[in-house]
XYZ file of C-alpha atoms in Angstrom:
371
model
C 94.866 -28.307 24.768
C 97.822 -28.128 22.493
C 96.401 -29.805 20.047
C 93.199 -27.389 20.291
C 95.614 -24.173 20.418
C 96.954 -25.765 17.564
C 93.476 -25.768 15.472
C 91.926 -22.187 16.964
C 96.168 -20.559 15.674
C 95.029 -22.097 12.423
C 91.560 -20.685 12.231
C 92.452 -17.710 13.505
C 95.116 -17.391 10.326
C 92.216 -17.417 7.429
C 90.351 -15.242 9.619
C 92.667 -12.616 9.986
C 94.025 -12.784 5.058
C 89.924 -13.025 4.534
C 89.550 -9.685 6.788
C 91.845 -7.589 4.337
C 88.866 -7.768 1.709
C 85.808 -7.148 3.676
C 84.417 -6.066 6.814
C 83.206 -7.965 9.727
C 80.256 -7.440 12.118
C 82.369 -5.907 15.518
C 83.240 -3.153 16.371
C 86.707 -1.975 15.328
C 89.741 -2.151 17.766
C 91.286 0.784 19.495
C 93.778 -1.223 20.870
C 96.091 -4.731 19.648
C 99.369 -5.655 18.342
C 101.367 -6.771 15.855
C 103.485 -10.098 15.745
C 105.297 -10.603 18.876
C 108.990 -10.751 19.372
C 110.252 -14.169 20.437
C 109.469 -14.237 24.435
C 113.161 -14.252 25.479
C 114.525 -11.339 23.061
C 116.560 -9.178 25.105
C 114.435 -5.195 25.504
C 116.012 -2.894 23.274
C 117.237 1.227 24.113
C 114.130 2.331 22.894
C 111.759 -0.979 24.048
C 109.896 1.174 26.203
C 108.497 3.027 23.720
C 107.839 0.525 21.355
C 106.543 -1.658 23.047
C 103.789 0.486 24.291
C 103.197 1.510 20.272
C 102.908 -2.178 19.131
C 100.405 -2.853 21.269
C 98.328 -0.240 20.276
C 98.600 -0.615 16.816
C 96.004 -1.504 13.792
C 94.826 -5.143 14.671
C 94.542 -7.504 11.848
C 90.804 -8.568 12.520
C 87.893 -6.327 14.825
C 88.745 -7.336 17.934
C 84.926 -9.514 19.204
C 85.893 -9.148 23.228
C 87.503 -6.680 24.712
C 88.679 -6.680 28.551
C 89.909 -4.184 30.685
C 93.508 -4.442 32.093
C 94.111 -2.213 35.569
C 98.106 -1.496 36.154
C 98.896 0.912 39.159
C 102.191 1.963 37.558
C 103.491 4.142 34.368
C 103.700 3.391 31.174
C 107.671 2.717 31.332
C 107.659 0.578 34.236
C 108.308 -2.477 33.244
C 105.350 -4.052 35.045
C 103.327 -2.372 32.551
C 105.144 -3.084 29.192
C 105.069 -6.439 30.520
C 100.924 -5.535 30.566
C 101.436 -4.188 26.780
C 103.574 -7.467 26.098
C 100.554 -9.848 27.084
C 98.080 -7.880 25.009
C 100.530 -7.695 21.833
C 100.787 -11.901 22.335
C 96.800 -12.098 23.313
C 95.907 -10.165 19.837
C 98.262 -12.492 17.774
C 97.303 -15.558 18.607
C 93.652 -15.100 19.067
C 93.550 -13.350 15.387
C 92.734 -10.405 16.443
C 89.592 -11.961 17.752
C 90.699 -11.172 21.494
C 91.476 -7.521 22.531
C 93.294 -6.824 25.755
C 93.080 -2.846 26.725
C 95.776 -1.912 29.625
C 95.049 0.882 31.063
C 98.085 2.631 33.083
C 98.535 4.876 36.495
C 95.827 3.980 38.566
C 93.410 5.180 35.471
C 90.928 2.027 36.605
C 91.475 3.158 40.076
C 93.688 1.675 43.182
C 94.781 -1.429 44.173
C 91.841 -2.404 46.284
C 89.317 -0.878 43.590
C 90.481 -2.931 41.282
C 91.079 -6.873 43.458
C 87.067 -5.957 44.958
C 86.299 -5.076 40.737
C 87.857 -8.883 39.784
C 86.107 -10.633 43.166
C 82.808 -9.218 41.789
C 82.975 -10.221 37.895
C 84.731 -7.246 36.381
C 83.492 -5.343 33.543
C 84.940 -2.043 34.843
C 88.259 -3.962 35.511
C 88.728 -8.031 33.551
C 92.100 -8.032 34.247
C 95.102 -6.127 37.031
C 97.768 -6.881 37.696
C 98.600 -6.938 41.374
C 101.812 -8.445 43.935
C 101.221 -11.324 45.633
C 102.054 -9.523 49.150
C 98.432 -7.649 48.542
C 96.474 -10.503 48.668
C 95.581 -12.289 51.970
C 92.827 -9.819 52.328
C 90.859 -11.339 49.487
C 91.202 -15.282 51.663
C 94.752 -15.758 49.642
C 97.318 -18.003 51.707
C 99.246 -20.448 49.674
C 100.156 -16.846 47.000
C 100.816 -14.560 49.586
C 103.329 -16.829 51.032
C 105.777 -15.192 48.186
C 105.344 -11.423 49.621
C 106.494 -12.765 52.853
C 109.569 -11.044 54.476
C 113.029 -12.357 53.781
C 111.194 -15.803 51.831
C 113.028 -15.401 48.334
C 116.782 -14.978 48.851
C 117.748 -13.771 45.322
C 115.983 -13.747 41.580
C 117.000 -17.505 41.054
C 115.237 -18.744 43.654
C 112.102 -16.919 43.479
C 112.086 -18.373 39.788
C 113.128 -22.279 40.974
C 109.639 -21.664 42.778
C 107.458 -19.831 40.140
C 108.092 -22.209 38.024
C 107.294 -25.486 40.257
C 104.419 -27.357 38.816
C 103.592 -27.985 42.760
C 104.364 -24.681 44.151
C 104.095 -21.723 41.767
C 102.193 -22.715 39.397
C 99.702 -24.772 40.763
C 99.048 -21.825 43.538
C 97.782 -19.876 40.409
C 94.788 -21.954 40.711
C 94.261 -20.308 44.351
C 92.001 -17.635 43.927
C 89.695 -20.476 42.146
C 90.314 -22.657 45.341
C 89.044 -19.762 47.742
C 86.604 -18.710 46.150
C 88.078 -14.512 45.317
C 86.917 -14.911 42.395
C 90.184 -14.607 40.886
C 91.968 -16.520 38.034
C 96.398 -16.682 37.952
C 97.477 -16.020 34.363
C 100.831 -15.601 35.113
C 103.980 -14.635 36.881
C 105.811 -10.749 36.897
C 109.309 -9.987 38.729
C 109.401 -6.042 39.574
C 112.597 -6.988 41.558
C 113.012 -7.225 45.271
C 111.508 -4.546 46.792
C 113.654 -2.018 48.924
C 113.543 1.009 51.417
C 113.226 4.713 51.033
C 113.205 7.496 52.287
C 113.368 11.522 52.229
C 115.472 12.013 55.237
C 119.573 10.387 55.293
C 118.992 6.799 56.315
C 122.805 5.009 56.650
C 121.187 1.163 57.603
C 118.043 -0.445 58.155
C 117.894 0.586 62.120
C 117.573 4.069 60.979
C 114.191 3.221 59.771
C 112.733 2.574 63.449
C 110.106 4.488 64.713
C 109.816 6.792 61.253
C 106.225 6.288 58.811
C 106.846 4.134 56.161
C 104.184 3.492 53.172
C 102.896 0.341 52.700
C 99.846 -0.766 50.833
C 97.032 -1.067 52.076
C 97.456 -4.965 52.972
C 97.868 -6.807 56.478
C 100.966 -8.489 55.162
C 103.058 -5.336 54.776
C 101.869 -3.756 57.663
C 103.105 -6.245 59.899
C 106.233 -6.736 58.355
C 106.998 -3.223 58.701
C 106.478 -3.097 62.006
C 108.249 -6.789 62.396
C 111.291 -4.196 61.171
C 110.918 -1.402 63.657
C 108.622 0.983 61.368
C 105.557 2.408 61.717
C 103.161 1.684 58.715
C 101.079 3.767 57.111
C 98.994 2.089 54.627
C 97.646 5.223 51.823
C 96.770 4.903 48.248
C 99.950 4.248 46.438
C 98.583 7.094 43.578
C 98.568 9.350 47.041
C 102.174 8.225 47.649
C 104.703 11.245 46.019
C 102.679 13.731 47.696
C 102.617 12.552 50.771
C 106.234 11.956 50.857
C 106.176 15.159 49.660
C 104.443 17.296 52.136
C 105.631 14.635 55.209
C 102.748 12.552 55.870
C 105.130 9.399 55.582
C 109.089 9.484 56.167
C 109.449 7.007 53.278
C 107.770 3.994 51.388
C 109.283 0.699 50.069
C 109.441 -0.725 46.079
C 111.608 -2.309 43.519
C 113.828 0.221 40.946
C 111.613 0.126 38.455
C 108.468 1.442 40.534
C 111.065 3.816 41.883
C 111.856 5.422 39.074
C 108.831 5.352 36.681
C 107.069 6.838 39.449
C 109.548 9.636 40.243
C 110.189 8.656 43.924
C 113.486 9.553 44.139
C 112.973 13.662 43.234
C 110.885 13.151 47.466
C 112.681 10.438 48.712
C 115.919 10.413 47.232
C 117.878 7.770 50.207
C 117.132 4.139 48.675
C 117.916 1.496 50.882
C 118.696 -2.098 49.652
C 117.310 -4.533 52.103
C 114.969 -6.757 49.821
C 112.891 -6.885 52.150
C 110.480 -8.660 49.755
C 111.196 -10.478 46.589
C 107.444 -11.101 45.711
C 106.368 -11.731 42.309
C 103.542 -9.937 40.447
C 100.806 -11.552 39.220
C 98.266 -11.288 36.382
C 94.999 -12.144 37.288
C 91.100 -12.163 35.761
C 88.049 -11.828 36.970
C 87.076 -15.521 37.448
C 83.517 -14.680 36.008
C 85.251 -13.119 32.831
C 87.215 -16.341 32.488
C 84.374 -18.528 32.766
C 82.185 -17.151 29.707
C 85.580 -18.246 27.873
C 85.899 -20.934 25.482
C 88.754 -23.963 26.770
C 89.912 -22.536 23.271
C 90.377 -19.004 24.542
C 91.445 -20.006 27.595
C 94.473 -21.646 25.990
C 95.555 -18.711 24.268
C 94.891 -16.512 27.460
C 97.529 -18.389 29.381
C 99.894 -19.203 26.440
C 99.742 -15.286 25.742
C 100.608 -14.724 29.681
C 103.500 -16.879 29.834
C 105.316 -15.382 26.881
C 104.763 -12.330 28.763
C 106.427 -13.362 31.799
C 109.058 -15.012 29.962
C 109.552 -11.550 28.127
C 109.876 -9.684 31.928
C 112.021 -12.322 32.861
C 114.755 -12.098 30.118
C 114.760 -7.875 30.790
C 114.188 -7.382 34.003
C 118.239 -7.964 35.252
C 119.431 -5.282 32.699
C 116.435 -2.422 33.913
C 117.885 -3.048 37.192
C 121.321 -2.177 35.808
C 120.302 0.410 34.001
C 117.897 2.091 36.088
C 121.003 1.732 39.073
C 123.233 4.215 37.474
C 120.670 6.455 36.366
C 119.418 7.125 39.344
C 122.791 7.850 41.034
C 123.219 10.185 37.722
C 120.191 11.927 39.106
C 121.406 11.730 42.726
C 119.922 9.186 44.432
C 122.381 7.836 47.521
C 122.035 3.792 46.884
C 122.864 2.186 50.877
C 123.848 -1.138 50.501
C 122.236 -3.388 53.540
C 124.725 -5.417 55.697
C 124.465 -9.619 55.370
C 124.951 -8.917 58.780
C 121.454 -7.009 58.901
C 119.598 -8.630 56.333
C 120.137 -11.979 58.390
C 118.812 -10.212 62.060
C 115.770 -8.847 59.948
C 114.789 -12.253 58.777
C 114.967 -13.930 62.359
C 113.222 -10.287 63.259
C 110.391 -11.520 60.668
C 110.304 -14.988 61.968
C 106.948 -14.390 64.083
C 105.480 -12.569 60.545
C 106.231 -16.279 58.851
C 104.380 -18.408 61.520
C 101.522 -15.939 61.670
C 101.112 -16.365 58.229
C 101.657 -19.955 57.436
C 99.591 -21.822 60.391
C 98.547 -25.340 59.223
C 100.661 -24.800 55.448
C 103.704 -24.297 56.999
C 104.965 -27.292 54.556
C 104.118 -25.337 51.714
C 106.193 -22.938 53.522
C 109.816 -25.231 53.916
C 108.950 -26.926 50.336
C 109.622 -23.076 49.289
C 112.964 -22.827 50.951
C 113.679 -25.882 50.512
C 113.779 -25.388 46.864
C 115.467 -22.427 46.287
C 119.182 -24.282 47.845
């Protein structure tokens, strides 16, 4: 595979140079990217805008293939920026032959719309960056374990699992194995998901009985119910107005999503309970994947790996900066005690049992590898 990738990259470089002297028969692209920085490069202060603009720069060669990539968050969210990085790396590795057209802010539809589009073969949506806690309704069980409440004790523990060949890397194939019609490309890290509310809260106990918005997935509904809340599934694009009008009392998300969607304007109480530390995952429609050569499939996987590494290197500094910025905007950030988290994890053990019947051995390996 590596040898094949080297050959395709060398050919791409030749094509790139000769393209400067004449025009090909392909239609010109609207987005692509120049050479990428090192995967572990620390983000600059203005990296958010640079990443977006780099991905939209004129390519070295007109693309032969264009894929539509869907993201729910706005351009300044780290998950969206990871999507632009992915597009940049794909353009670089393919010599501009393959274009990833990133569409942010739910412009291609909500989560269910995007996942359904992948399952149906792509076209309207070819790639979607979703969360592993949203996959149970599509037949995923292994990947869905990453969305179990309190399954990961830390970011370090999560990445140990994701980078394990037996667990995280093997699980990327689950969408094909279960017939979901989706291929896992790479993981992203948006940080722990925490609770936020419009009315003042001081502890995890205060969410009991409150209407908490959750993604339209049974796992997150069961998680909030186990914590004593009233789970309310609402489309992500409708969340701001739902908080503003009192349709829901609160919701849950990581620092990046909470900030980039300005939820702090209508729900300024942010409780660090870290009920879910589930990773994001870049998924591709299997029907589109199967049309590609082995060399082009390798390019997508390598680009995904590089985008994941960029994300992993950037997220911690991102969270620190966001925490300070949110406090400066008047957000009340509430720490959740270790005792509260332990009690919440115990309350959610029934959720673990419901979603891991028959694969308890994998659940135990996820727990053990973090020790």
